[in-house]
mmCIF file with all atom_site columns, C-alpha atoms in Angstrom:
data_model
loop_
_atom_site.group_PDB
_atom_site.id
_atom_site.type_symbol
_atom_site.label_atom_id
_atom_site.label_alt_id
_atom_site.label_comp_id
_atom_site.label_asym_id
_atom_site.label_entity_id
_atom_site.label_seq_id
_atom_site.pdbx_PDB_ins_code
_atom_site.Cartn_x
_atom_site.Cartn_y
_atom_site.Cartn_z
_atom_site.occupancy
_atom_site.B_iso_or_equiv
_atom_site.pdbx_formal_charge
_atom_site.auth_seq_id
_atom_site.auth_comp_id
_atom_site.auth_asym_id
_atom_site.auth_atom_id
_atom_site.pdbx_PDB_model_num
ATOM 1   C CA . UNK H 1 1   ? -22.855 36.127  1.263   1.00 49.00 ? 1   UNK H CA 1
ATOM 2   C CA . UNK H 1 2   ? -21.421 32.870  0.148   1.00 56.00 ? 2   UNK H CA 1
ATOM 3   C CA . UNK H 1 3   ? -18.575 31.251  1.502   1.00 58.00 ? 3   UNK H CA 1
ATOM 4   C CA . UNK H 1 4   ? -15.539 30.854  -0.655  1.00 61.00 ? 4   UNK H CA 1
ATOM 5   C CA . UNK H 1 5   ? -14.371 27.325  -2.068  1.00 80.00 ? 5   UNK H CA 1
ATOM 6   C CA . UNK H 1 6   ? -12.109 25.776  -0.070  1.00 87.00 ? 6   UNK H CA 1
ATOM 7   C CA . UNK H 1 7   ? -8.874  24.393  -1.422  1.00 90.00 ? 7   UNK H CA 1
ATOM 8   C CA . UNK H 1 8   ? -5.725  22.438  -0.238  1.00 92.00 ? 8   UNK H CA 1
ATOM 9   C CA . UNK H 1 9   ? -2.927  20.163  -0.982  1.00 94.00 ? 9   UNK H CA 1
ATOM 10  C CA . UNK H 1 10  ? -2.665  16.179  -1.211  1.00 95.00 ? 10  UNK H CA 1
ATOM 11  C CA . UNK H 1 11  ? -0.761  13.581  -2.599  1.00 96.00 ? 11  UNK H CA 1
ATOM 12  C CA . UNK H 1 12  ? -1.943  10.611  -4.556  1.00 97.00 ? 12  UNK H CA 1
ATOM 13  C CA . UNK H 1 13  ? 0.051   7.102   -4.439  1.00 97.00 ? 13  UNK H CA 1
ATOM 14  C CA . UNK H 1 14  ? 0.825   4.577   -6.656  1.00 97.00 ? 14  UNK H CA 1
ATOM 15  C CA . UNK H 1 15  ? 2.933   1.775   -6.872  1.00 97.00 ? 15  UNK H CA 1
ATOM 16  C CA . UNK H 1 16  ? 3.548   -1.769  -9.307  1.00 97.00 ? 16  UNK H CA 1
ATOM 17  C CA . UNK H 1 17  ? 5.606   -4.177  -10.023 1.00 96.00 ? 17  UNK H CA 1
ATOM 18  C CA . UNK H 1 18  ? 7.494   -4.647  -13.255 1.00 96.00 ? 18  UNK H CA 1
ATOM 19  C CA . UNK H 1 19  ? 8.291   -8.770  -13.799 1.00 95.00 ? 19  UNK H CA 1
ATOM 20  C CA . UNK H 1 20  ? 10.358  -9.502  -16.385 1.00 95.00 ? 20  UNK H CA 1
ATOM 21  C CA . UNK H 1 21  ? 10.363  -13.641 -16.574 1.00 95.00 ? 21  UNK H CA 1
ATOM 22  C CA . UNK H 1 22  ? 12.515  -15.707 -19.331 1.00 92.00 ? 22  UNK H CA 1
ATOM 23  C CA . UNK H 1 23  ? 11.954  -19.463 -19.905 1.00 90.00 ? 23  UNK H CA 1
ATOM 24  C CA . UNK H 1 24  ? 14.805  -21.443 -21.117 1.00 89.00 ? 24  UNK H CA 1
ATOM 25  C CA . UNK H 1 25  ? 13.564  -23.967 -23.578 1.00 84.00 ? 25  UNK H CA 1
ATOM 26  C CA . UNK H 1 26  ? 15.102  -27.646 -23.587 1.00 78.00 ? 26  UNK H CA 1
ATOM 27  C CA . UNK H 1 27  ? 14.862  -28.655 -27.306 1.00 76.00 ? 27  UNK H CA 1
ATOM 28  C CA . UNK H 1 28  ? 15.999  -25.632 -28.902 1.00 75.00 ? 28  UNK H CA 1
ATOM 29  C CA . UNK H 1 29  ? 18.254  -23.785 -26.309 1.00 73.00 ? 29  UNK H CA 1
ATOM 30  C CA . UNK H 1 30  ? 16.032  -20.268 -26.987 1.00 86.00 ? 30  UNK H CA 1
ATOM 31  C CA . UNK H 1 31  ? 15.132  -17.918 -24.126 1.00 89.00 ? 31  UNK H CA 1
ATOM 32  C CA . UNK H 1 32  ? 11.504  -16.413 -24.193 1.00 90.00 ? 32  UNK H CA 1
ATOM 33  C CA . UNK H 1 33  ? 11.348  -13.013 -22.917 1.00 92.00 ? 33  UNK H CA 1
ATOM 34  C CA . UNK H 1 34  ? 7.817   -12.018 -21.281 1.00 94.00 ? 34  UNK H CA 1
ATOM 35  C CA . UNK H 1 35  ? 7.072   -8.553  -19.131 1.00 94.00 ? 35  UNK H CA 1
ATOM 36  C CA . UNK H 1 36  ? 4.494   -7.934  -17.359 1.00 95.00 ? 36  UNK H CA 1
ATOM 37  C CA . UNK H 1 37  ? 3.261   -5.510  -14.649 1.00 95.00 ? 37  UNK H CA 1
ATOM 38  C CA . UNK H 1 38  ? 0.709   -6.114  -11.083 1.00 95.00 ? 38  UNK H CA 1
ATOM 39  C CA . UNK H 1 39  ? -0.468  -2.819  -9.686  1.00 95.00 ? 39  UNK H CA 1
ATOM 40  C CA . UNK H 1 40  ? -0.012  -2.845  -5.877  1.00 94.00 ? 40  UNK H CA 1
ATOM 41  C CA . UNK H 1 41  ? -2.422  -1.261  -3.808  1.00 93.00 ? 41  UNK H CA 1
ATOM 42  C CA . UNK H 1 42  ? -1.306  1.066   -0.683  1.00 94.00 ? 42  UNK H CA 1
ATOM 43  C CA . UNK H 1 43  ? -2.487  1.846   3.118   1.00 94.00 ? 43  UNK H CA 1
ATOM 44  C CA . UNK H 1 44  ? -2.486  5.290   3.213   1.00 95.00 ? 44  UNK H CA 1
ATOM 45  C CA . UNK H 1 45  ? 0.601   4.931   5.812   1.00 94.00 ? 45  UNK H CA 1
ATOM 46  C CA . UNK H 1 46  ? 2.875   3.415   3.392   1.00 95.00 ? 46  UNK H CA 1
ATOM 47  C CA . UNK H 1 47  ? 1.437   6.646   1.255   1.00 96.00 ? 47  UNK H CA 1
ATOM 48  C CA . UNK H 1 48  ? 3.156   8.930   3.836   1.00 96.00 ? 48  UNK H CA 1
ATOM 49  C CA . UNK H 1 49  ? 6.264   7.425   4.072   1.00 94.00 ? 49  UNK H CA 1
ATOM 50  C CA . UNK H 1 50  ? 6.500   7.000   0.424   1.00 96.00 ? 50  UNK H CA 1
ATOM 51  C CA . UNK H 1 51  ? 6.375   10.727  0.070   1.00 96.00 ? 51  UNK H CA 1
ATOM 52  C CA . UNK H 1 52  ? 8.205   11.615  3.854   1.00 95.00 ? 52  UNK H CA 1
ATOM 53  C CA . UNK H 1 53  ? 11.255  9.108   3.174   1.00 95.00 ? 53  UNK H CA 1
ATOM 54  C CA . UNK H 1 54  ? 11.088  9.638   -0.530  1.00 96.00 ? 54  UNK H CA 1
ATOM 55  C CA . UNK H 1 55  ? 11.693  5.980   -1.314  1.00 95.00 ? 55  UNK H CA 1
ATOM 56  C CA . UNK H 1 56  ? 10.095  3.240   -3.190  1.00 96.00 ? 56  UNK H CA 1
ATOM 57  C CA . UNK H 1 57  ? 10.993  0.015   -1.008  1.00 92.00 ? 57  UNK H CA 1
ATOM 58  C CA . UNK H 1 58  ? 14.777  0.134   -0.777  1.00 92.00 ? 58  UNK H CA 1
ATOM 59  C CA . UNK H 1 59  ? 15.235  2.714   -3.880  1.00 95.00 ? 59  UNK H CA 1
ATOM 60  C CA . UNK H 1 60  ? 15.438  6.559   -3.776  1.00 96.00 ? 60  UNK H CA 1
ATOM 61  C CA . UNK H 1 61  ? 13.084  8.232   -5.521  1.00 96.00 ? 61  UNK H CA 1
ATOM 62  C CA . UNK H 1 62  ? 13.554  11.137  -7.762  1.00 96.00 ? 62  UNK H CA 1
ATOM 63  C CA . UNK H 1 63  ? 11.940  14.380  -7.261  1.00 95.00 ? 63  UNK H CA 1
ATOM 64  C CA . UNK H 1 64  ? 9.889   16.384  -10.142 1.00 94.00 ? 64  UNK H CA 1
ATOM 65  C CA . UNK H 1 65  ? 8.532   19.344  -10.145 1.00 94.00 ? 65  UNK H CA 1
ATOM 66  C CA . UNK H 1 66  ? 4.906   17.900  -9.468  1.00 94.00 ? 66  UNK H CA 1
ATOM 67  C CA . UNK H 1 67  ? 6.231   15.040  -7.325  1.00 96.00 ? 67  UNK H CA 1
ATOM 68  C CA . UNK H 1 68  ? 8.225   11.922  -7.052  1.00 97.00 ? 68  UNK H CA 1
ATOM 69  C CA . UNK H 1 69  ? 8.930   8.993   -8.736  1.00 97.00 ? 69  UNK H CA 1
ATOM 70  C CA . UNK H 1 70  ? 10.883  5.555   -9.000  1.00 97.00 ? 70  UNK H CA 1
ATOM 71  C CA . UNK H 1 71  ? 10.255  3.843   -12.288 1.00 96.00 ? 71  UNK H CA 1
ATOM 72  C CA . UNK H 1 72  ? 12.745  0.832   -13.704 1.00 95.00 ? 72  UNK H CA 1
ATOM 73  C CA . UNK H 1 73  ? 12.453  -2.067  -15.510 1.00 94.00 ? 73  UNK H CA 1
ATOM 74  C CA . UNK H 1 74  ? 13.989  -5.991  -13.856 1.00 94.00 ? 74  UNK H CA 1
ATOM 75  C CA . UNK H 1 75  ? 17.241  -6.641  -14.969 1.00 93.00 ? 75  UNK H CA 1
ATOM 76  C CA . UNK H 1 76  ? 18.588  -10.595 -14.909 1.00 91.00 ? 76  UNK H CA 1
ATOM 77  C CA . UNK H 1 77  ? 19.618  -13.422 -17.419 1.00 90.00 ? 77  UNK H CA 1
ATOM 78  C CA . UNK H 1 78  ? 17.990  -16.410 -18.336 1.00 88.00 ? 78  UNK H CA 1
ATOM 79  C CA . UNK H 1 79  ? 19.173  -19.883 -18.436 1.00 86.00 ? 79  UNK H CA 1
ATOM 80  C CA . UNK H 1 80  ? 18.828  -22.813 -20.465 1.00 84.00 ? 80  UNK H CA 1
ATOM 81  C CA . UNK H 1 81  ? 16.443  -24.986 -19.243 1.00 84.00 ? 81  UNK H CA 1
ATOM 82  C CA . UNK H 1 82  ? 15.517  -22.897 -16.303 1.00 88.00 ? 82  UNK H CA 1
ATOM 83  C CA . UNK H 1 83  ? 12.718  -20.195 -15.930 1.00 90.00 ? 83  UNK H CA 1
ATOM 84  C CA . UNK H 1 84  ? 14.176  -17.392 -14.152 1.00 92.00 ? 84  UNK H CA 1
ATOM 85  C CA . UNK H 1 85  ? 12.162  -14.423 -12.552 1.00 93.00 ? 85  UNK H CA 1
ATOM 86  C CA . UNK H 1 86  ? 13.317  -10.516 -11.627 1.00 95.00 ? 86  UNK H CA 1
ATOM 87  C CA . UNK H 1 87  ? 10.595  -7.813  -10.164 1.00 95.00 ? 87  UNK H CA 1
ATOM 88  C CA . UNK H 1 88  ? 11.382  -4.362  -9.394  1.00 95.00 ? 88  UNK H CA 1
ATOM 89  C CA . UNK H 1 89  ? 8.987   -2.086  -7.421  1.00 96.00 ? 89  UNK H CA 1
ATOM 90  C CA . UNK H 1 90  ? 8.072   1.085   -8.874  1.00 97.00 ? 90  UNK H CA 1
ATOM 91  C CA . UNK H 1 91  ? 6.667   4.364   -7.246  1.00 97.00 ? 91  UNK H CA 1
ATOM 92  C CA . UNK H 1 92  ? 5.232   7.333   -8.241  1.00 98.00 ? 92  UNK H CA 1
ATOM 93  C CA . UNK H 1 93  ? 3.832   10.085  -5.703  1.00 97.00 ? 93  UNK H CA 1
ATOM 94  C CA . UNK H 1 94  ? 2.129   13.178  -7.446  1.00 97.00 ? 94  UNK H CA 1
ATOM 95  C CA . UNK H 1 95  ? 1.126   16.487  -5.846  1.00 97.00 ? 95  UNK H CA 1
ATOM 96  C CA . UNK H 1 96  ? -3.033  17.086  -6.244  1.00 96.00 ? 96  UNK H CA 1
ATOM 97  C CA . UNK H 1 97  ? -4.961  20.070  -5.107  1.00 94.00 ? 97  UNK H CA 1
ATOM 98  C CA . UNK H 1 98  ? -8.100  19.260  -3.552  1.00 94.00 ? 98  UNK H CA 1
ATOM 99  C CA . UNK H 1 99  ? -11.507 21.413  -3.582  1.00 91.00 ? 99  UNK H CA 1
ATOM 100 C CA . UNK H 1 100 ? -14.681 21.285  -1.979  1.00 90.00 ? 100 UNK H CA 1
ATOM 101 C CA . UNK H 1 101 ? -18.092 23.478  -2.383  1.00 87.00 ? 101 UNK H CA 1
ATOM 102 C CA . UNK H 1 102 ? -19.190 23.065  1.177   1.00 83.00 ? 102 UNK H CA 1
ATOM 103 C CA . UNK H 1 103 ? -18.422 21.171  4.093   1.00 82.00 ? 103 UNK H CA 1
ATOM 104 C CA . UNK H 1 104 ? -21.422 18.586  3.487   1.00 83.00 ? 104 UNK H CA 1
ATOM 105 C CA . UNK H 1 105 ? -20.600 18.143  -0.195  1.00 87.00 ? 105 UNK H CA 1
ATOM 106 C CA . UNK H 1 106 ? -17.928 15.756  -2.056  1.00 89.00 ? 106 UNK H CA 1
ATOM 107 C CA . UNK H 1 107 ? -14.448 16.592  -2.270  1.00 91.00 ? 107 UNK H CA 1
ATOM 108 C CA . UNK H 1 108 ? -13.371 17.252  -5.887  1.00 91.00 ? 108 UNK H CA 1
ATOM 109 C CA . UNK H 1 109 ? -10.076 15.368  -7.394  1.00 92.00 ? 109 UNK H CA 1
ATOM 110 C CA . UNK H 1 110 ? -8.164  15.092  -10.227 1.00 92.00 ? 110 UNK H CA 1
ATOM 111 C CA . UNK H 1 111 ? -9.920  11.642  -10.240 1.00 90.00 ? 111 UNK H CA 1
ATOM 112 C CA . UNK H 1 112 ? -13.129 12.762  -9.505  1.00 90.00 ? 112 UNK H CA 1
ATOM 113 C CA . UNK H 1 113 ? -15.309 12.641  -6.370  1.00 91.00 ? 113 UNK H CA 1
ATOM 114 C CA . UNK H 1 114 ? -14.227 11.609  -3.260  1.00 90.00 ? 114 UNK H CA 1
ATOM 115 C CA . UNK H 1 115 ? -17.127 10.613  -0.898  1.00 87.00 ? 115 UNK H CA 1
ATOM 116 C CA . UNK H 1 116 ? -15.023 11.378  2.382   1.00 87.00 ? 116 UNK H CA 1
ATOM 117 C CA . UNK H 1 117 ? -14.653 14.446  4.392   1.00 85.00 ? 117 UNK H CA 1
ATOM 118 C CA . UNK H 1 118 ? -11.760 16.864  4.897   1.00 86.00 ? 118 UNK H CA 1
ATOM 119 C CA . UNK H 1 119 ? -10.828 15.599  7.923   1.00 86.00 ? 119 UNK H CA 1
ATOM 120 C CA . UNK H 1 120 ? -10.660 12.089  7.140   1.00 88.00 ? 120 UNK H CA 1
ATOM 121 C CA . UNK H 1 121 ? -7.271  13.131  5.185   1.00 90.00 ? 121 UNK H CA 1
ATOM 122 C CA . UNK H 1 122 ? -7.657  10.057  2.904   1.00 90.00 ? 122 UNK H CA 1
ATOM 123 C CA . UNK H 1 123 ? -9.301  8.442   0.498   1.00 91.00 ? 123 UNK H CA 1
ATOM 124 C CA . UNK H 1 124 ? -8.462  5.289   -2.012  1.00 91.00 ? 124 UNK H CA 1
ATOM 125 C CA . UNK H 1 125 ? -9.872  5.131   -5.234  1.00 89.00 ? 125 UNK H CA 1
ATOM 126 C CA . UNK H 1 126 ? -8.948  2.477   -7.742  1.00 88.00 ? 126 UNK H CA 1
ATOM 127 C CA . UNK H 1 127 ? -5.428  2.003   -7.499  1.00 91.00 ? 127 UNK H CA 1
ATOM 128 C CA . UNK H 1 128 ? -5.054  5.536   -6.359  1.00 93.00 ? 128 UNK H CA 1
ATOM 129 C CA . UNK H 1 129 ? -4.266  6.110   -2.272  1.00 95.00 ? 129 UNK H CA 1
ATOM 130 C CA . UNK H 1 130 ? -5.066  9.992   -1.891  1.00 95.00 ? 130 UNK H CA 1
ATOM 131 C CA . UNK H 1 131 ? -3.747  11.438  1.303   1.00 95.00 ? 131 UNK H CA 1
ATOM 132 C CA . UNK H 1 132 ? -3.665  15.061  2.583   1.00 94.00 ? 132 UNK H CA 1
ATOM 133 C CA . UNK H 1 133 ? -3.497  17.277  6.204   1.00 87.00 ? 133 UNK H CA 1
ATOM 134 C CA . UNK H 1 134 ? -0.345  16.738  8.205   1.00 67.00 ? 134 UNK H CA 1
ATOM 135 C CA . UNK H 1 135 ? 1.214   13.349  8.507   1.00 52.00 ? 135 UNK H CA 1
ATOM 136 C CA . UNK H 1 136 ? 4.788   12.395  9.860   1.00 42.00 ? 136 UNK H CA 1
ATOM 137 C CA . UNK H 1 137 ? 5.347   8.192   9.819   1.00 43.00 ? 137 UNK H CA 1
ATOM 138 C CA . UNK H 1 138 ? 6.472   8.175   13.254  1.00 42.00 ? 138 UNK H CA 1
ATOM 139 C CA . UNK H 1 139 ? 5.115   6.309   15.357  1.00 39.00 ? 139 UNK H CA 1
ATOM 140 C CA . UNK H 1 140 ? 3.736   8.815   17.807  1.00 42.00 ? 140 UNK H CA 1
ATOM 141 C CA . UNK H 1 141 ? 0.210   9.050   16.547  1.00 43.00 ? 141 UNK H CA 1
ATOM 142 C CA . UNK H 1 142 ? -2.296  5.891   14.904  1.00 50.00 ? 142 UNK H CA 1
ATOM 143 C CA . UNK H 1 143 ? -4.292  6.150   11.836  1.00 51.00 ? 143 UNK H CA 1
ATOM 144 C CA . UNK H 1 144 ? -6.409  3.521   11.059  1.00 57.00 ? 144 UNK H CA 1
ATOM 145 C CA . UNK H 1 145 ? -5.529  1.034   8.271   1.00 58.00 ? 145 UNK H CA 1
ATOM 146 C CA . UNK H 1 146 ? -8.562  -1.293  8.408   1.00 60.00 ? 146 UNK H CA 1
ATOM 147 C CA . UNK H 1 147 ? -11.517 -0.982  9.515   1.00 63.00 ? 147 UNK H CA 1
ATOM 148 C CA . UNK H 1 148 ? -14.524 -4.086  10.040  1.00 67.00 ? 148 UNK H CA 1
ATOM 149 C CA . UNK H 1 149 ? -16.193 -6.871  11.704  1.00 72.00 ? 149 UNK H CA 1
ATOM 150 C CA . UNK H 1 150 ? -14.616 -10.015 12.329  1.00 73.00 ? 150 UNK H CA 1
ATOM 151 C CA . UNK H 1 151 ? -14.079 -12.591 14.852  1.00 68.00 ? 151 UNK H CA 1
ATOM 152 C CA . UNK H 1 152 ? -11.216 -13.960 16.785  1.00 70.00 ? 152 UNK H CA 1
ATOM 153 C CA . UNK H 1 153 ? -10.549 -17.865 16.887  1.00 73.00 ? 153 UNK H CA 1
ATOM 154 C CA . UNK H 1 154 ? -8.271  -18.795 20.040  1.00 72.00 ? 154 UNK H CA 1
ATOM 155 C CA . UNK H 1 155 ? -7.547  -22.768 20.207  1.00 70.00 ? 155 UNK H CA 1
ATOM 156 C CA . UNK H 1 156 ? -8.768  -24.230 23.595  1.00 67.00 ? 156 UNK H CA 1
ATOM 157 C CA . UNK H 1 157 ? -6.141  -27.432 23.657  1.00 67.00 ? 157 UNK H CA 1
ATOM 158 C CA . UNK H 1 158 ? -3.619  -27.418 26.037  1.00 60.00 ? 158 UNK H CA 1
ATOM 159 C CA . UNK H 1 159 ? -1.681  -29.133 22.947  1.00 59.00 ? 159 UNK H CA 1
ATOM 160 C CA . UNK H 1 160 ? -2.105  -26.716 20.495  1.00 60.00 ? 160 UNK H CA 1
ATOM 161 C CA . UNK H 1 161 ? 0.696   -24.122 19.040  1.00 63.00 ? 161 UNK H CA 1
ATOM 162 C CA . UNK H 1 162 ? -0.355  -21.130 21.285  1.00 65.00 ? 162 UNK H CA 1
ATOM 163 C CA . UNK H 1 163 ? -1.114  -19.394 18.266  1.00 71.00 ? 163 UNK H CA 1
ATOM 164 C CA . UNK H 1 164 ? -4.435  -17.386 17.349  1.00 72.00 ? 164 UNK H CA 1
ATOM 165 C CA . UNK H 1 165 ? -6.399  -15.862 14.209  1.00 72.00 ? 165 UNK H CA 1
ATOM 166 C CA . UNK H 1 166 ? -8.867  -12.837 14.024  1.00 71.00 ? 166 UNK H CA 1
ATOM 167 C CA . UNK H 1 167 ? -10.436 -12.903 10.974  1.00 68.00 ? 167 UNK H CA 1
ATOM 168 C CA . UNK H 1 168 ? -11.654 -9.714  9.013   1.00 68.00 ? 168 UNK H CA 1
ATOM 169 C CA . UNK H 1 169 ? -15.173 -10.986 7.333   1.00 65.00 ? 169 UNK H CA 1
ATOM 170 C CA . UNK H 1 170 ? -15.688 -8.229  4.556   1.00 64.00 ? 170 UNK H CA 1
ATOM 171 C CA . UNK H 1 171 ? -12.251 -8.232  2.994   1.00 57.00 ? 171 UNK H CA 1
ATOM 172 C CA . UNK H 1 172 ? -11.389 -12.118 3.585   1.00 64.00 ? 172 UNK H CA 1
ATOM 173 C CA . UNK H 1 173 ? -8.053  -11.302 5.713   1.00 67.00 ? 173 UNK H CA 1
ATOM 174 C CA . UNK H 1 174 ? -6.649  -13.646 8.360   1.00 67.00 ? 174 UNK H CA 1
ATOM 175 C CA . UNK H 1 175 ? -4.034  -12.124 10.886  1.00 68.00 ? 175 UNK H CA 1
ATOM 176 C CA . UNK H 1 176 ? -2.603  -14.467 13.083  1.00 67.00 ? 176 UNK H CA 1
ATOM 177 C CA . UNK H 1 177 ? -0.454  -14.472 16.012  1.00 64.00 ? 177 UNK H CA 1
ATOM 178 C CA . UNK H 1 178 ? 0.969   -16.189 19.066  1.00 66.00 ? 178 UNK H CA 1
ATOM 179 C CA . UNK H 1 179 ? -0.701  -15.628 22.679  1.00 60.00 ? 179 UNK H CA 1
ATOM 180 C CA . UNK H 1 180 ? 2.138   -14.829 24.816  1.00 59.00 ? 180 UNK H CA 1
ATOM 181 C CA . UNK H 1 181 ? 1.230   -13.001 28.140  1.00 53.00 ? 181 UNK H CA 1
ATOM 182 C CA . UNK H 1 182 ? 2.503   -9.384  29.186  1.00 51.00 ? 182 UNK H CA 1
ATOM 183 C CA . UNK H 1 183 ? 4.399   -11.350 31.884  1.00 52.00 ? 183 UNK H CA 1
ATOM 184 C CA . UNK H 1 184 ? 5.169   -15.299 32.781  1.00 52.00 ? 184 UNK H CA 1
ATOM 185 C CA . UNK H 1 185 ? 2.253   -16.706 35.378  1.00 51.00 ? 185 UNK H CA 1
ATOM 186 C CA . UNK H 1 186 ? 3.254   -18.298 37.922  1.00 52.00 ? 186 UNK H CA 1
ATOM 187 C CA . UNK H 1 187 ? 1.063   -21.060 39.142  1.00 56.00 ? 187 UNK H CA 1
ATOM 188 C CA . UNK H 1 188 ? 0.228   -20.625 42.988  1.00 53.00 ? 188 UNK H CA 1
#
């Protein structure tokens, strides 16, 4: 007897930004006019409360009948002899359905194969966060953003800024941050 294909519900993620950038020119007083677009890539968090709060950074999103979106183009005038720049963030968050053969085999997308398992409840492929299971964005739970080796650098002089750095090797990311204590010591 074989066991039936499993199926369930996801979302995938996207987001960009639209730039719309004029350049005023000196000798003829013209305006140039030049869009362009940066795709933005998403923690699987920021996936969550995309769809939960249905917003795209400060702007509500609209619903559809296979998900949500946010989609506008920067508004602004130029100037002459200036080069003025306007970005707007733009969201879209589409329901998937997810299958999978057996429990040791890939998940199957809309964007293909997902080398992950069902209870990893996300995966990010290209510029596509996938996320499915049951997520809230409060804060009671913690999901994993990044995961790696790195090292942490904390200054030994007494004269320095108090400040540290861990480093993340594989994807080149620096986090720093100040070393303050829990409570004040109080020398004895």
């Amino acid at each position: 007897k074989q066991k039936p294909v499993a199926t369930w519900k996801g979302w995938t993620c996207r987001q960009w930004t639209k730039t719309k950038k004029i350049t005023g020119s000196f000798w003829i007083g013209s305006l140039n006019t030049v869009y362009s677009q940066e795709t933005k890539l998403i923690t699987p968090l920021e996936c969550w409360r995309m769809v939960n709060d249905k917003k795209c950074g400060y702007n509500n999103m609209q619903t559809g009948p296979t998900g949500l979106s946010f989609t506008a183009t920067p508004t602004g005038e130029g100037k002459w002899y200036a080069i003025k720049e306007y970005q707007t963030l733009n969201c879209i968050a589409e329901k998937i359905t997810l299958r999978q053969e057996r429990p040791d085999s890939p998940i199957e997308s809309p964007f293909g194969l997902l080398n992950t398992t069902q209870q990893e409840g996300q995966f990010i492929q290209n510029q596509n966060t996938i996320v499915w299971g049951e997520r809230t964005t409060n804060s009671s739970y913690t999901q994993t953003l990044l995961k790696g080796k790195g090292y942490l650098e904390i200054p030994r002089e007494p004269e320095s800024d108090n400040s540290s750095r861990l480093y993340d090797t594989s994807r080149q990311i620096e986090i720093s941050f100040l070393n303050k204590p829990d409570k004040d010591i109080v020398p004895i």
